[in-house]
Coordinates of C-alpha atoms in Angstrom, one line a residue:
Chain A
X2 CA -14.4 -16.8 20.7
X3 CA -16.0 -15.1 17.9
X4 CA -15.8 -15.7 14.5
X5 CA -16.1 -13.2 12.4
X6 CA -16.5 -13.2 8.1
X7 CA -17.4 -10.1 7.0
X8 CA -15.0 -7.0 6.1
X9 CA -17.5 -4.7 7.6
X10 CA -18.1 -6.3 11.3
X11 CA -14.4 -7.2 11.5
X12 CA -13.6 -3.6 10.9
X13 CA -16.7 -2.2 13.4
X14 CA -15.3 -4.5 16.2
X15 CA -11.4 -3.7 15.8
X16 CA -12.4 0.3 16.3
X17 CA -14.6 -0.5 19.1
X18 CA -11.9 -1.9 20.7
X19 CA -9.6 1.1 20.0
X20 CA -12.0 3.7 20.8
X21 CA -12.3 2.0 24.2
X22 CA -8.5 2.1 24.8
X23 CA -7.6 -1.7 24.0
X24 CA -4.9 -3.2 22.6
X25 CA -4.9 -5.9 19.9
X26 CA -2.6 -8.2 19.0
X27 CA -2.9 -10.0 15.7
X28 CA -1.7 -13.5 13.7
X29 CA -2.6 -13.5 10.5
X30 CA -2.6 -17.1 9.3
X31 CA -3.4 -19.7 6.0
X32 CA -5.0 -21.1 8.8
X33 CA -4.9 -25.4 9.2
X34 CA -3.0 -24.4 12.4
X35 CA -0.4 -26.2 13.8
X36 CA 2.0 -25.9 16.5
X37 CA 4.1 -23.0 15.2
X38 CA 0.7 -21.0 14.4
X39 CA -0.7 -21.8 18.1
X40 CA 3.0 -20.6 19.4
X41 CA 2.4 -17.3 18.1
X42 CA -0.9 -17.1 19.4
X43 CA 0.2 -17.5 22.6
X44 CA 2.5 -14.8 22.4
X45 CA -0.1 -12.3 21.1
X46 CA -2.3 -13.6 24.4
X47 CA 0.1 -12.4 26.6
X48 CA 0.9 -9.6 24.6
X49 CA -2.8 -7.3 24.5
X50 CA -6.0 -6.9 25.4
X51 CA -7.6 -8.5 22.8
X52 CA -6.0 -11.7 20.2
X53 CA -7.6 -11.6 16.5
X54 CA -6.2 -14.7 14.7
X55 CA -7.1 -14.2 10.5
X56 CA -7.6 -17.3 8.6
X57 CA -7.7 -16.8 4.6
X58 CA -6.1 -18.2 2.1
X59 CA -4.9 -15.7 0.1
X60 CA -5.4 -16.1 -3.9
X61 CA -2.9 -13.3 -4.7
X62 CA -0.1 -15.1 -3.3
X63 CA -0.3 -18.2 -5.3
X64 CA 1.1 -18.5 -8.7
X65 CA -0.4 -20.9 -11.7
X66 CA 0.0 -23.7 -11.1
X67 CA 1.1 -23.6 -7.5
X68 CA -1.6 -25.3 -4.9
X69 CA -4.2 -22.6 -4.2
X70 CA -7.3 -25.4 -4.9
X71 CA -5.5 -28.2 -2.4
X72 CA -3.9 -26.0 0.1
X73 CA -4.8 -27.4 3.2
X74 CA -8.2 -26.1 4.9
X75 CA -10.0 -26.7 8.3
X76 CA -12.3 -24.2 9.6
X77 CA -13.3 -26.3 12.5
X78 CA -10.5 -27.9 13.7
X79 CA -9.2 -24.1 13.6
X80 CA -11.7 -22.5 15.6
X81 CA -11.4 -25.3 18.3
X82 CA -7.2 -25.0 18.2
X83 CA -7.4 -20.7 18.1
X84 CA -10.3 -21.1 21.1
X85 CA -7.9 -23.2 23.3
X86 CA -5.0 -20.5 23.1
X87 CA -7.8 -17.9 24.7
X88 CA -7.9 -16.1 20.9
X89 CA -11.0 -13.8 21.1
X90 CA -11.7 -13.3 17.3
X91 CA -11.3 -15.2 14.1
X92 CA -11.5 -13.3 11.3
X93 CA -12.1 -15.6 8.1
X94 CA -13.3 -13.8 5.5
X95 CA -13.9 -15.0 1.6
X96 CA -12.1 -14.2 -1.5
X97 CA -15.2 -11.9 -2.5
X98 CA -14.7 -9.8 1.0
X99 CA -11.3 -9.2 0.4
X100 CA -11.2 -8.5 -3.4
X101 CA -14.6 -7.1 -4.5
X102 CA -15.4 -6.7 -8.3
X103 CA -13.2 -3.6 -9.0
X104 CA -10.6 -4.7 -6.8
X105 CA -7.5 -2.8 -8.3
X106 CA -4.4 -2.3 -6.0
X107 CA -1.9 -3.5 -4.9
X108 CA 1.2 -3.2 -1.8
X109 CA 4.7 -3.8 -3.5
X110 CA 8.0 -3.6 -2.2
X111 CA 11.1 -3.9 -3.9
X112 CA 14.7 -5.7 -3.9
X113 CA 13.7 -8.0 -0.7
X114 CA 11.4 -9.5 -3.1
X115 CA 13.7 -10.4 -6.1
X116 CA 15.7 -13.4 -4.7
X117 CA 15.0 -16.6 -2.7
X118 CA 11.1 -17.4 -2.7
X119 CA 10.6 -14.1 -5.1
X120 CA 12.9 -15.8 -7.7
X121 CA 10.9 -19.2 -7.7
X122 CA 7.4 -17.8 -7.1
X123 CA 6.4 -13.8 -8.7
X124 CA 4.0 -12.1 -7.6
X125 CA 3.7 -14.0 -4.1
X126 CA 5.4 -11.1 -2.1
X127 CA 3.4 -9.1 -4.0
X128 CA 0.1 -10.5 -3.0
X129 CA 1.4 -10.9 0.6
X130 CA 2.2 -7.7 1.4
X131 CA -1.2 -6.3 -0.5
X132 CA -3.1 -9.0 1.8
X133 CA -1.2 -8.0 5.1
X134 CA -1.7 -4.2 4.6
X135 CA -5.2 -5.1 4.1
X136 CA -5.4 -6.8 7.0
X137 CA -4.0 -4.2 9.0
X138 CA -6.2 -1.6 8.3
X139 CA -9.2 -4.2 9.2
X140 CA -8.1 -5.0 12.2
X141 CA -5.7 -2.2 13.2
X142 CA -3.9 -4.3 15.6
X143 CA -0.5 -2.8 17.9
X144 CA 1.2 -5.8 17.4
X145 CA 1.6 -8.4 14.8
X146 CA 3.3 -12.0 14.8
X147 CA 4.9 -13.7 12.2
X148 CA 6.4 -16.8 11.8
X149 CA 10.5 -16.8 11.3
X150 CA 10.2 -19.8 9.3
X151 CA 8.9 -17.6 6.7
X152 CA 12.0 -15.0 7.3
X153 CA 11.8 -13.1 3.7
X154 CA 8.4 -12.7 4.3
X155 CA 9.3 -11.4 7.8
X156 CA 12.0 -8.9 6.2
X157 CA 9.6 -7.7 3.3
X158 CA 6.6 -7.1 5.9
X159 CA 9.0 -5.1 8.2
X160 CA 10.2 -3.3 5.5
X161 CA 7.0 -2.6 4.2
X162 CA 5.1 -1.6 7.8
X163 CA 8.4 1.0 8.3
X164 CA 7.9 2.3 4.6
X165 CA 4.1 3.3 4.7
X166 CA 4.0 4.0 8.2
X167 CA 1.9 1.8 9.1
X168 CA 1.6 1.8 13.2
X169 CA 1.7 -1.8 13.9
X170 CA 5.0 -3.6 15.7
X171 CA 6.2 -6.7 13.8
X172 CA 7.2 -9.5 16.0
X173 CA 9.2 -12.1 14.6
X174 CA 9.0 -15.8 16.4
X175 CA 11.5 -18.5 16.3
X176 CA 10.8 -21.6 13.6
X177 CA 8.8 -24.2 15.7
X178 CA 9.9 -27.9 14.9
X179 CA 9.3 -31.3 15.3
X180 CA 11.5 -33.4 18.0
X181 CA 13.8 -34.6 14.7
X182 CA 14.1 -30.8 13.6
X183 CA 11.5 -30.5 10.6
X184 CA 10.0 -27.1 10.6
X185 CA 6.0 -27.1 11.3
X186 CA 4.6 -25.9 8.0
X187 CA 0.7 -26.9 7.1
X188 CA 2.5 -28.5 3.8
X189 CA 3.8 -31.2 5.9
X190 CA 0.4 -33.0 5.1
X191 CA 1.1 -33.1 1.8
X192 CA 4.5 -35.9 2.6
X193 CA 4.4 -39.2 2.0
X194 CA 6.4 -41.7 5.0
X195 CA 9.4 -41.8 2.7
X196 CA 9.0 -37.8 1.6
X197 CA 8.7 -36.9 5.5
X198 CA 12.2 -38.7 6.3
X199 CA 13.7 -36.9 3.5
X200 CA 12.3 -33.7 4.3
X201 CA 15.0 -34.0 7.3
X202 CA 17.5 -33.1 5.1
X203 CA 16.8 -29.5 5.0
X204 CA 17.3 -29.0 9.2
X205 CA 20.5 -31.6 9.4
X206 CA 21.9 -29.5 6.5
X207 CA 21.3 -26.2 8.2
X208 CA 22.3 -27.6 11.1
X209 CA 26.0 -28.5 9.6
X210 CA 26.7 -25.5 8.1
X211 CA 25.7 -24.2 11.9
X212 CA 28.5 -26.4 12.9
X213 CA 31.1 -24.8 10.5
X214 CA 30.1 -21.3 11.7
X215 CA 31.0 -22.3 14.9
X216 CA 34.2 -23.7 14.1
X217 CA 34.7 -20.1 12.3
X218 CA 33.8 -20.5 9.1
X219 CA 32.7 -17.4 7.4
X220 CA 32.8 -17.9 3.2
X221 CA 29.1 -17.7 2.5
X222 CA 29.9 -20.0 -0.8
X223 CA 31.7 -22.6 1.0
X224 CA 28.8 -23.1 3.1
X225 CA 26.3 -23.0 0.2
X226 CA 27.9 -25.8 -1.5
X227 CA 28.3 -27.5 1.9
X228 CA 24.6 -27.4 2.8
X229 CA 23.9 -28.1 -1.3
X230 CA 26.1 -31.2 -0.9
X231 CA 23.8 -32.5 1.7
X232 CA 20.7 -31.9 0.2
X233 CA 22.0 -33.2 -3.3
X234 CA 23.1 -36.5 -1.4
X235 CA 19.0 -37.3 -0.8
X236 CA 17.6 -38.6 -3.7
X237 CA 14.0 -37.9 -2.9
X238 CA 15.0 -33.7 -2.8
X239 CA 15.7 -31.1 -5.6
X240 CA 17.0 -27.6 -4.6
X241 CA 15.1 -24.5 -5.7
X242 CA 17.6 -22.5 -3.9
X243 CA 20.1 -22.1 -0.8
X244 CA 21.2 -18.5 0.1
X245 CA 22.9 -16.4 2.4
X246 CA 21.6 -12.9 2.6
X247 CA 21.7 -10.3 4.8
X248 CA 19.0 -10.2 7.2
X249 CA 17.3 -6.7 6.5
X250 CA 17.5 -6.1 2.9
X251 CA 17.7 -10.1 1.7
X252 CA 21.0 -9.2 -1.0
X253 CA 23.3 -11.7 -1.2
X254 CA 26.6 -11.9 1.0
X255 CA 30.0 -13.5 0.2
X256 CA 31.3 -13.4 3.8
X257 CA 29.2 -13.7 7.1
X258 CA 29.3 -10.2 8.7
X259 CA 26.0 -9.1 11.0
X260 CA 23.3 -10.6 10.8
X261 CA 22.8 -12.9 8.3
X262 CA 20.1 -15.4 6.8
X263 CA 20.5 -18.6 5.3
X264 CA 17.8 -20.1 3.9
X265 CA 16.4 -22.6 2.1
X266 CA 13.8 -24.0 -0.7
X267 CA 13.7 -27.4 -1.5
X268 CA 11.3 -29.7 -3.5
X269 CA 10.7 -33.1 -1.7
X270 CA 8.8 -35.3 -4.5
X271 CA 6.3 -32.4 -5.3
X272 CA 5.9 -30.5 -1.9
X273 CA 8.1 -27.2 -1.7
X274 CA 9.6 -26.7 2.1
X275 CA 11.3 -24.0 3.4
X276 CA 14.0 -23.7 6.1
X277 CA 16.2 -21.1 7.4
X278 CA 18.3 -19.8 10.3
X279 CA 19.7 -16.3 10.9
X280 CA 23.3 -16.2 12.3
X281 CA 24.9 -13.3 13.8
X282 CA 28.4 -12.8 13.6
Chain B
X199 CA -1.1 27.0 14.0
X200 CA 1.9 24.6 14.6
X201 CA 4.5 23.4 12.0
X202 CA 5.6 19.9 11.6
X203 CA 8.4 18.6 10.0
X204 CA 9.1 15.3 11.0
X205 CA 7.2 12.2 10.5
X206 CA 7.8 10.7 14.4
X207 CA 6.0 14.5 15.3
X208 CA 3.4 14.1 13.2
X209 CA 2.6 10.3 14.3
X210 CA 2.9 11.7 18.1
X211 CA 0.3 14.6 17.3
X212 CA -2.4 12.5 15.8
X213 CA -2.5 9.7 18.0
X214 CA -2.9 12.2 20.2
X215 CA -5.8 13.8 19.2
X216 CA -7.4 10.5 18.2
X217 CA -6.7 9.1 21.9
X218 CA -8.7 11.8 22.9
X219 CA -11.2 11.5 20.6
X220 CA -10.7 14.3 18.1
X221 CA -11.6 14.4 14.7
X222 CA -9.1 15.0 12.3
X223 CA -9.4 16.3 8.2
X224 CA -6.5 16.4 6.1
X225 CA -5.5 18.4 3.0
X226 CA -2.5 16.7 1.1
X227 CA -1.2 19.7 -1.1
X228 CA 2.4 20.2 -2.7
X229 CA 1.9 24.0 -1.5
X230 CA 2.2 27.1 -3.6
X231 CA -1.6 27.5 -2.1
X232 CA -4.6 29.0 -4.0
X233 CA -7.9 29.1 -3.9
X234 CA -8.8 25.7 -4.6
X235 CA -6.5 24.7 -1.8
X236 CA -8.4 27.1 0.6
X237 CA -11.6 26.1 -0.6
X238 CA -10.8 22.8 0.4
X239 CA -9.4 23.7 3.7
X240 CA -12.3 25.3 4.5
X241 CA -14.4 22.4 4.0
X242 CA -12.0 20.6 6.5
X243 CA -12.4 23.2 9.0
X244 CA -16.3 22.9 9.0
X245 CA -15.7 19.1 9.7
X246 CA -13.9 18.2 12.0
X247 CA -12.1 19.0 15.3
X248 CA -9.0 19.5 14.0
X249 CA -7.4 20.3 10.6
X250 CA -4.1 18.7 8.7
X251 CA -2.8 20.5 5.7
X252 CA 0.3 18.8 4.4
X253 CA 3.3 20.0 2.0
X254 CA 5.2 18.0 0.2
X255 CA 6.7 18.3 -3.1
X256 CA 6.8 14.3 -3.7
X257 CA 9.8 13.8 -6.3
X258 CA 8.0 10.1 -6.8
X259 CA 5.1 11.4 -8.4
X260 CA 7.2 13.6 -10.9
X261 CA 8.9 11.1 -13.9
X262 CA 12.6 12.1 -15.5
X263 CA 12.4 15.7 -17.3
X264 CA 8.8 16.9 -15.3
X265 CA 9.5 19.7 -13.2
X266 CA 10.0 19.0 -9.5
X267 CA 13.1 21.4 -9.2
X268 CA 11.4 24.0 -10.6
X269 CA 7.9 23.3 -9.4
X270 CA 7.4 26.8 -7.0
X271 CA 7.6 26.4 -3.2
X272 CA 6.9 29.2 -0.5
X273 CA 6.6 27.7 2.8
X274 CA 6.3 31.2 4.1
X275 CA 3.6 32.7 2.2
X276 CA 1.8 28.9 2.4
X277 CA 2.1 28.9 6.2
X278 CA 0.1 32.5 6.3
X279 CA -2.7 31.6 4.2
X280 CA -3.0 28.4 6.0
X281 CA -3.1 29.7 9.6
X282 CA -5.5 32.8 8.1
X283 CA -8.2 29.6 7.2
X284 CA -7.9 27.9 11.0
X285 CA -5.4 25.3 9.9
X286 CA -4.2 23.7 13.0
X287 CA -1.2 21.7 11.8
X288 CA 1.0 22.3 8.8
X289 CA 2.7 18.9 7.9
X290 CA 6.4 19.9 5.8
X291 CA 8.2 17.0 5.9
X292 CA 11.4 16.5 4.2
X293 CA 11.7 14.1 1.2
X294 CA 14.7 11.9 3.4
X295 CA 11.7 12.0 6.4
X296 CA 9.4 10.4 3.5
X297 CA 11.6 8.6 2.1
X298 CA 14.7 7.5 4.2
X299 CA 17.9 5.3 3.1
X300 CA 16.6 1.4 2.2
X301 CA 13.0 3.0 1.2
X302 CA 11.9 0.1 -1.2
X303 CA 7.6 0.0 -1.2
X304 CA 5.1 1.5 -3.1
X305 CA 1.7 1.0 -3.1
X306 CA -0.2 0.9 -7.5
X307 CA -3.6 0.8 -8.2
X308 CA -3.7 -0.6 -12.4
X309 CA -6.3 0.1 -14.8
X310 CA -7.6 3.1 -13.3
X311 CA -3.8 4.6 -13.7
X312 CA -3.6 3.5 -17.0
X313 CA -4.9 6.2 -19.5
X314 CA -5.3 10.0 -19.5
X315 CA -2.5 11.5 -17.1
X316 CA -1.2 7.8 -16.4
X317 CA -0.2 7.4 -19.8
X318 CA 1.8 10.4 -20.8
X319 CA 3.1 10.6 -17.0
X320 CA 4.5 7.0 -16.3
X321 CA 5.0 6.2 -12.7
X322 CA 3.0 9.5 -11.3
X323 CA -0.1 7.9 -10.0
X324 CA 2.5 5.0 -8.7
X325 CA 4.0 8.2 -6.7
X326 CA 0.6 9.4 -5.6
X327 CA -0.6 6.2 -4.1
X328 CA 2.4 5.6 -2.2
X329 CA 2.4 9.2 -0.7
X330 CA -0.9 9.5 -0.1
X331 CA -1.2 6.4 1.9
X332 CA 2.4 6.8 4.1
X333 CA 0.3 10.1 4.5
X334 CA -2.7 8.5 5.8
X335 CA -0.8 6.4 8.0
X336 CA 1.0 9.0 9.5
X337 CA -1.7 11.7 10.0
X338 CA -4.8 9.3 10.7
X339 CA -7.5 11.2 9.1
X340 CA -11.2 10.3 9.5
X341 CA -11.9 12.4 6.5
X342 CA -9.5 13.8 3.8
X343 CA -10.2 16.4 0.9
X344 CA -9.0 16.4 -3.0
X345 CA -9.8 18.6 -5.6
X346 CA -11.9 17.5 -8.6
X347 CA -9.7 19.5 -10.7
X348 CA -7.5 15.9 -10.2
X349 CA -10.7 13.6 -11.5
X350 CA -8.2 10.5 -12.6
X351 CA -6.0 11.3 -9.1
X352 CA -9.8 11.6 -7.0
X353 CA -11.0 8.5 -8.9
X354 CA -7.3 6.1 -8.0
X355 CA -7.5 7.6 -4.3
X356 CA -10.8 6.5 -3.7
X357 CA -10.2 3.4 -5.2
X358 CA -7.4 2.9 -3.3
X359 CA -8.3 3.4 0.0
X360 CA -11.3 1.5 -0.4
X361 CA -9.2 -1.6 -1.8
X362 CA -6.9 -0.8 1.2
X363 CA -9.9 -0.7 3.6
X364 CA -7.9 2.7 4.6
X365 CA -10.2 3.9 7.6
X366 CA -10.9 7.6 5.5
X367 CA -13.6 9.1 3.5
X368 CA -12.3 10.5 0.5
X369 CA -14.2 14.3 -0.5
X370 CA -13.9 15.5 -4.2
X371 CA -14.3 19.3 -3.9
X372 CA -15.3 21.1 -7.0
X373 CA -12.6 22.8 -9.2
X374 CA -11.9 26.5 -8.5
X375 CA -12.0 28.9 -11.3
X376 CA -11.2 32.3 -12.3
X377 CA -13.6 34.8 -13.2
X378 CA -12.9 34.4 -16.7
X379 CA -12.7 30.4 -17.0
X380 CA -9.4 28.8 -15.6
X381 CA -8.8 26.4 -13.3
X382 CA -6.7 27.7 -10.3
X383 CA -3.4 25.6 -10.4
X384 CA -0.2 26.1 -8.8
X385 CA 1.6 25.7 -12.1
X386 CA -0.3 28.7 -13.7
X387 CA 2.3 31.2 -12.4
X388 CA 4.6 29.5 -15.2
X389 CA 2.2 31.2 -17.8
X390 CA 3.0 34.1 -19.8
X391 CA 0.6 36.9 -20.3
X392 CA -0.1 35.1 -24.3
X393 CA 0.0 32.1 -22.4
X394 CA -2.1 33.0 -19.8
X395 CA -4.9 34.5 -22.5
X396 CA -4.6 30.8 -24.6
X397 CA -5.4 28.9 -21.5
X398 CA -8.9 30.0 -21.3
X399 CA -9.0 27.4 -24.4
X400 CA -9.2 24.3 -21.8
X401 CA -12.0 25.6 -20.2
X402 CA -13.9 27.1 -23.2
X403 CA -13.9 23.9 -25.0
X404 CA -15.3 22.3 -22.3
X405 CA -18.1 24.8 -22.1
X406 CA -18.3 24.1 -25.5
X407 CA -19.3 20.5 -24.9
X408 CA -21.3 20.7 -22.4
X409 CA -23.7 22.7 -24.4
X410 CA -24.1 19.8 -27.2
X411 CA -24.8 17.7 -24.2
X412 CA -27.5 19.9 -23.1
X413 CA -28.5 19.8 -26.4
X414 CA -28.5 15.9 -26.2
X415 CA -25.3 15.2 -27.8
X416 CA -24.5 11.4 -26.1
X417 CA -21.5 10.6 -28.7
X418 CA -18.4 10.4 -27.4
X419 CA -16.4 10.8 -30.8
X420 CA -18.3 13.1 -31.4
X421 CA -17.6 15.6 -28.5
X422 CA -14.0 14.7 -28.2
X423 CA -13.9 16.1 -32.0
X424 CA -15.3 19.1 -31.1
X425 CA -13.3 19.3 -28.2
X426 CA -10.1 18.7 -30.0
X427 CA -10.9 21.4 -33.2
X428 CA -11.5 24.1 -30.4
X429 CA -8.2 23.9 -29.1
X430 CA -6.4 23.2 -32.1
X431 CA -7.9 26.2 -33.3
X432 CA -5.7 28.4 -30.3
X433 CA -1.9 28.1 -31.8
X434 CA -0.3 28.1 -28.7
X435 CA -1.8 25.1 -27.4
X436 CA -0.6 21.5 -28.2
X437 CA -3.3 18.8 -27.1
X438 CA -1.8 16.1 -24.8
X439 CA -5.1 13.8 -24.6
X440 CA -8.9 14.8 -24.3
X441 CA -10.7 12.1 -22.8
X442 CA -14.1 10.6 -22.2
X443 CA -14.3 8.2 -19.8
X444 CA -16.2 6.8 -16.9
X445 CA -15.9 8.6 -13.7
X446 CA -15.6 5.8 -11.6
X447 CA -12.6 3.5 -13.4
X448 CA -11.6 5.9 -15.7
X449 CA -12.3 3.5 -19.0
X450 CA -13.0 5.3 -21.9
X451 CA -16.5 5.4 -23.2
X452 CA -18.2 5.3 -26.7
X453 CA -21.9 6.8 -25.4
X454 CA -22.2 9.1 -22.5
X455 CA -24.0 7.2 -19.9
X456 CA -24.0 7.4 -15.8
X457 CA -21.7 9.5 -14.3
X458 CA -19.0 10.5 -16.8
X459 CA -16.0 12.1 -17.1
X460 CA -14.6 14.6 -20.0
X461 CA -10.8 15.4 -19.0
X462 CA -8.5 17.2 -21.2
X463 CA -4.6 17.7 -20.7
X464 CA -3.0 20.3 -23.1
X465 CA 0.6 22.0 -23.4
X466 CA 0.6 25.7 -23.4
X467 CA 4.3 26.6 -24.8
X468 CA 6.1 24.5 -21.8
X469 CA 3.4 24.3 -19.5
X470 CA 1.1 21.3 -18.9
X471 CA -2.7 22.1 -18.0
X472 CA -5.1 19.9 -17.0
X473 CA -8.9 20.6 -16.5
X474 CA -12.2 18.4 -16.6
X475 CA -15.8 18.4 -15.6
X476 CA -17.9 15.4 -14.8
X477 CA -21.3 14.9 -16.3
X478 CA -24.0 13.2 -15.6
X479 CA -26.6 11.7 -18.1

């Protein structure tokens, strides 16, 4: 495996792979990879010709005060975890690679962005979809796989591939969890013992209001204040939010129809998790 | 010469020719050709293998009262002059083929956008940006071609696409002129014959400055004043800004210095001129 850190080599490489008629397949990543990252790594290695995995922890998508400085970082373990999945580049460039002095644009896309994590965090779809456009003209991959645990995110960079054209397929993968049902996410580090058996609260109440869908329930605000019942009963979790959306767009629904989304912020002591399922109806 | 009008065409035709290894240069126009345009297809035809000349009135780069109803379109007359310069493709897309139902992204480059034609047309650049990368995308140019006569549009492009790391090299191509002074735009068939005779004022007060700068005139104020009394001196003009700024982020500037930009924007009766040159000192 190579790793690569520089704009310039990682973009020399990628169109030496195109201009010798292979495909690459591409997970772009905060890195501190855990099972969920590794999952989708796998699927990109069965996928194409080549596997580029980018590790970079992307400034624009972290607000004041949100944990930019302390997010969770690894280079090493990384490299060993992406090398053991058969990944053939990792791409981890610095800050100063991806926004040089006179850095000025910026990837927006509307509507998808205003509720949910756009509500609670501005500006991080914003520096997302600038980072991941980026990143697709460095590495000019075929295929790209995301995470569904981070579905808005999923929605906005579908949207956002479709709406510039951009020829990349977007793969969406199914949340990875632990045997108890708490979603991978490299913020689990941050939970204490106490915090980590709260955190459970997020899947079980998910997982009732999945119960009540099957048993035909279909008022979206019946089973909001179900699943915010559940999570108001632990005392270690504060909501941000818990919506139902649809899907494609992310506007809120009052009755399941299609395919819908509901999903989930909450605060366990100081971490933020998120959870979510998509039910189609 | 073939014509193109939907995107999913377009996208076949240059992966095409890039799987095979062709070269491609693009010419983004709204159409209502003219010299300028030719002069710049010309250059694209001595480039590469193959040649790209898009039209497309794009209704986001014109704000609420501009004139994209009225600005003049002749596919007819455009598609003749094109083919007559070895155009090989002429992409006419459709504003719904741009910009389909649930259309929600936009690409914005700040600062750069935020004086000279930025500030009295809000949201234009925002509607450049955006069409000229979907373009990108969608025609895969290894080179593409602007005309100078757009300095603050050729400065935000090339900024863009190198934040973007957008795989194209961006040409600037000197502005066209009549014999007698004026820079060839599309919008100069809105001129009167009085009109017409008043316009020479943009490029005359230019001249103007440029011989105090030969001179050794480095002041700013000082040229924009002179600058400003020569075309409030012609009664049917009405300035709309006359600018000195650096070519590269388009900041305004006290002292001439490096590469700099003079750029004036000035209403004759209804219609909105702009002209420029760049200086070096």
């Amino acid at each position: 495996m190579r790793l690569i850190e520089s704009v310039r080599e990682m973009t020399a490489w990628s169109r030496e792979q195109v201009r010798e008629g292979r495909t690459i397949a591409f997970v772009p990543t905060m890195g501190f990879l855990h099972e969920g990252h590794l999952t989708l790594m796998r699927r990109a290695r069965e996928a194409c010709d080549r596997v580029v995995v980018s590790i970079f922890v992307n400034p624009l998508q972290f607000g004041a005060g949100e944990d930019y400085e302390e997010y969770p970082r690894d280079l090493t373990r990384d490299s060993r975890l992406a090398e053991s999945v058969g990944v053939d580049v990792l791409f981890a460039p610095t800050a100063g690679e991806m926004y040089p002095k006179g850095y000025h644009t910026a990837v927006e896309v509307d509507r998808l962005t205003e509720g949910l994590c756009g509500a609670s965090r501005p500006g991080h779809f914003r520096g997302v979809t600038t980072v991941v456009c980026k990143l697709f003209n460095i590495v000019r991959p075929d295929v790209a796989y995301f995470g569904q645990k981070d579905a808005q995110q999923l929605a906005i960079l579908r949207c956002m591939t479709e709406d510039l054209n951009l020829p990349v397929s977007i793969v969406g993968v199914p949340i990875v969890r632990e045997a108890d049902g708490l979603a991978l996410s490299s913020r689990n580090v941050y939970l204490s013992p106490a915090e980590r058996q709260a955190a459970l609260v997020l899947s079980r109440s998910l997982a009732g209001a999945r119960e009540l869908i099957d048993q035909g329930e279909r008022d979206a605000g019946r089973l909001r204040q179900v699943i915010t019942e559940a999570i108001t009963a632990e005392p270690l979790a504060a909501i941000d939010y818990v919506a139902i959306v649809d899907n494609r767009f992310i506007q809120p629904v009052d009755t399941l129809e299609g395919q819908c989304l509901i999903a989930l912020a909450v605060r366990i002591g100081k971490t933020r998790l998120i959870d979510n399922m998509v039910v189609e109806v």
